[in-house]
Amino acid sequence: MSLSGLGDPGKAQPPPALFPAPEPDVSVPARRRGGSTHPDPQVPADDAGRQLVFFGADAAEPTVADLAGLLAGPGEVVRMGGTARLSVRVDAAWRVHVLVAELRQRGLAASWEPTGDERHAVRTSYTRVLKPLAAAWLNGPAKRPPATFHLTGRRLRLWLAAAGTPEPPGGFLLGLGESDRECWEPVGAALAAAGLAGTFIGSDEGGPAYRITGRRRLARLAELVGGPPPATPADAWPVRP
């Protein structure tokens, strides 16, 4: 199905036809890619290590830990028994293509469906692989970054793919979850630590989001997230000067 078809909520198709996905049990592929299988709840949120904070998206292999970038933005994670599922609502068809491909790179089965507000919901299957990530980010039903949360290039790349919006004449918005007030301040601190100090904007200004401005910061953002994924509109991704 074309991107225009995907963008029309009335033309939903079974996700497997668009995005054939592997089985949800990914413990072996995760090991093969270098991902962590350690049961410590902090590991999937931070196993990339602080030394990678200033490295770009190409500096390491994709891991499940990168999904913390979606949770820094509007992503949600829920638990069920010994499993968890991650989901995120996006506003454009190209984001669906990019995110499903990114999830598959990490060995996770993913699907999508149109919502009633001309958006799309992308979600993983319930899997035990995501349980530690949920344990690190959930305080009861509320989402909050773990104390050691930091942003790497790959985490920023996923956040940008889900909720990054250019703001002419020179800026970029990184969208946040509307009800994730406990996340806003620590996520802003993580942006600043990565050299991307942003200005928080509220719902009345088109947020909640962090606005990244300035030639150096925008160049830094482009450096960290790497080149645009396939299917990304030319004007929807930061470019290196």
Coordinates of C-alpha atoms in Angstrom, one line a residue, residues 4-129:
S4 CA -1.1 8.1 0.7
G5 CA -3.2 5.0 1.4
L6 CA -1.5 4.5 4.8
G7 CA -2.4 8.1 5.6
D8 CA -6.1 7.5 5.1
P9 CA -7.7 6.0 8.3
G10 CA -10.5 4.6 6.2
K11 CA -8.2 2.4 4.1
A12 CA -6.7 0.3 6.9
Q13 CA -5.0 -2.9 5.9
P14 CA -3.8 -5.9 7.9
P15 CA -0.4 -4.8 9.2
P16 CA 1.4 -8.1 8.3
A17 CA 0.8 -7.4 4.6
L18 CA 2.8 -4.2 4.9
F19 CA 5.2 -5.1 7.7
P20 CA 5.9 -8.8 8.0
A21 CA 7.3 -9.2 11.5
P22 CA 9.3 -11.9 13.3
E23 CA 8.1 -13.8 16.3
P24 CA 7.9 -11.7 19.5
D25 CA 10.4 -13.9 21.5
V26 CA 13.7 -12.1 20.6
S27 CA 16.1 -13.1 23.3
V28 CA 18.5 -14.8 20.8
P29 CA 18.4 -12.1 18.1
A30 CA 19.0 -9.4 20.9
R31 CA 22.1 -11.2 22.0
R32 CA 23.3 -11.5 18.4
R33 CA 22.9 -7.8 17.8
G34 CA 24.8 -7.0 21.0
G35 CA 21.6 -6.1 23.0
S36 CA 21.4 -6.8 26.7
T37 CA 19.6 -9.8 28.1
H38 CA 20.4 -8.9 31.7
P39 CA 17.4 -9.0 34.0
D40 CA 18.3 -5.7 35.8
P41 CA 15.5 -3.3 35.1
Q42 CA 17.9 -0.4 34.6
V43 CA 19.9 -2.2 31.8
P44 CA 17.4 -1.8 28.9
A45 CA 17.0 1.8 29.7
D46 CA 20.7 2.6 29.9
D47 CA 22.8 -0.3 28.6
A48 CA 24.3 1.9 25.9
G49 CA 26.5 3.5 28.6
R50 CA 27.1 7.1 29.3
Q51 CA 30.1 7.1 27.0
L52 CA 27.8 7.0 24.0
V53 CA 25.8 10.1 25.0
F54 CA 27.7 12.2 22.5
F55 CA 28.0 9.6 19.8
G56 CA 25.8 9.6 16.7
A57 CA 23.1 7.1 15.8
D58 CA 25.7 5.1 13.8
A59 CA 28.0 4.6 16.7
A60 CA 26.4 1.4 18.0
E61 CA 24.2 -1.4 16.9
P62 CA 20.4 -1.1 17.5
T63 CA 19.2 -2.4 20.8
V64 CA 16.0 -2.5 22.8
A65 CA 17.5 0.1 25.1
D66 CA 17.1 2.6 22.3
L67 CA 13.3 2.5 22.8
A68 CA 13.8 4.8 25.7
G69 CA 13.9 7.5 23.1
L70 CA 10.3 6.9 22.3
L71 CA 9.4 7.0 26.0
A72 CA 11.2 10.4 26.3
G73 CA 8.6 11.6 23.8
P74 CA 5.0 10.6 23.5
G75 CA 5.6 6.8 23.7
E76 CA 3.8 4.7 26.2
V77 CA 4.6 1.4 27.8
V78 CA 2.2 -0.9 29.7
R79 CA 2.7 -4.2 31.6
M80 CA 0.7 -7.4 31.5
G81 CA 1.9 -10.2 33.7
G82 CA 5.5 -11.0 32.8
T83 CA 5.3 -9.0 29.5
A84 CA 5.1 -5.4 28.4
R85 CA 4.0 -3.5 25.2
L86 CA 5.3 -0.2 23.9
S87 CA 3.1 2.0 21.7
V88 CA 3.2 5.5 20.2
R89 CA 0.7 7.6 18.3
V90 CA 2.0 9.5 15.3
D91 CA 0.7 12.1 12.9
A92 CA 2.0 11.0 9.6
A93 CA 2.3 7.8 7.5
W94 CA 6.0 8.1 7.0
R95 CA 6.5 7.9 10.7
V96 CA 4.7 4.5 10.7
H97 CA 7.0 3.2 8.1
V98 CA 10.1 4.4 9.9
L99 CA 9.1 3.2 13.4
V100 CA 7.9 -0.2 12.3
A101 CA 11.2 -0.7 10.5
E102 CA 13.1 0.4 13.6
L103 CA 11.2 -2.0 15.8
R104 CA 11.8 -4.9 13.5
Q105 CA 15.6 -4.1 13.5
R106 CA 15.4 -4.8 17.2
G107 CA 13.6 -8.1 16.7
L108 CA 10.2 -6.9 17.9
A109 CA 6.9 -7.7 16.2
A110 CA 5.1 -4.5 15.4
S111 CA 1.7 -3.4 14.0
W112 CA -0.1 -0.2 13.3
E113 CA -3.7 1.0 13.0
P114 CA -5.4 4.3 12.1
T115 CA -7.0 6.1 14.9
G116 CA -10.2 8.3 14.9
D117 CA -8.3 11.6 14.8
E118 CA -6.4 11.0 11.6
R119 CA -3.4 9.7 13.4
H120 CA -1.8 6.2 13.6
A121 CA -1.0 4.0 16.5
V122 CA 2.2 2.0 16.2
R123 CA 2.7 -0.7 18.8
T124 CA 4.7 -3.8 19.6
S125 CA 3.3 -7.1 20.7
Y126 CA 3.4 -8.0 24.4
T127 CA 6.8 -9.5 25.0
R128 CA 8.9 -10.3 28.0
V129 CA 11.8 -8.5 26.3

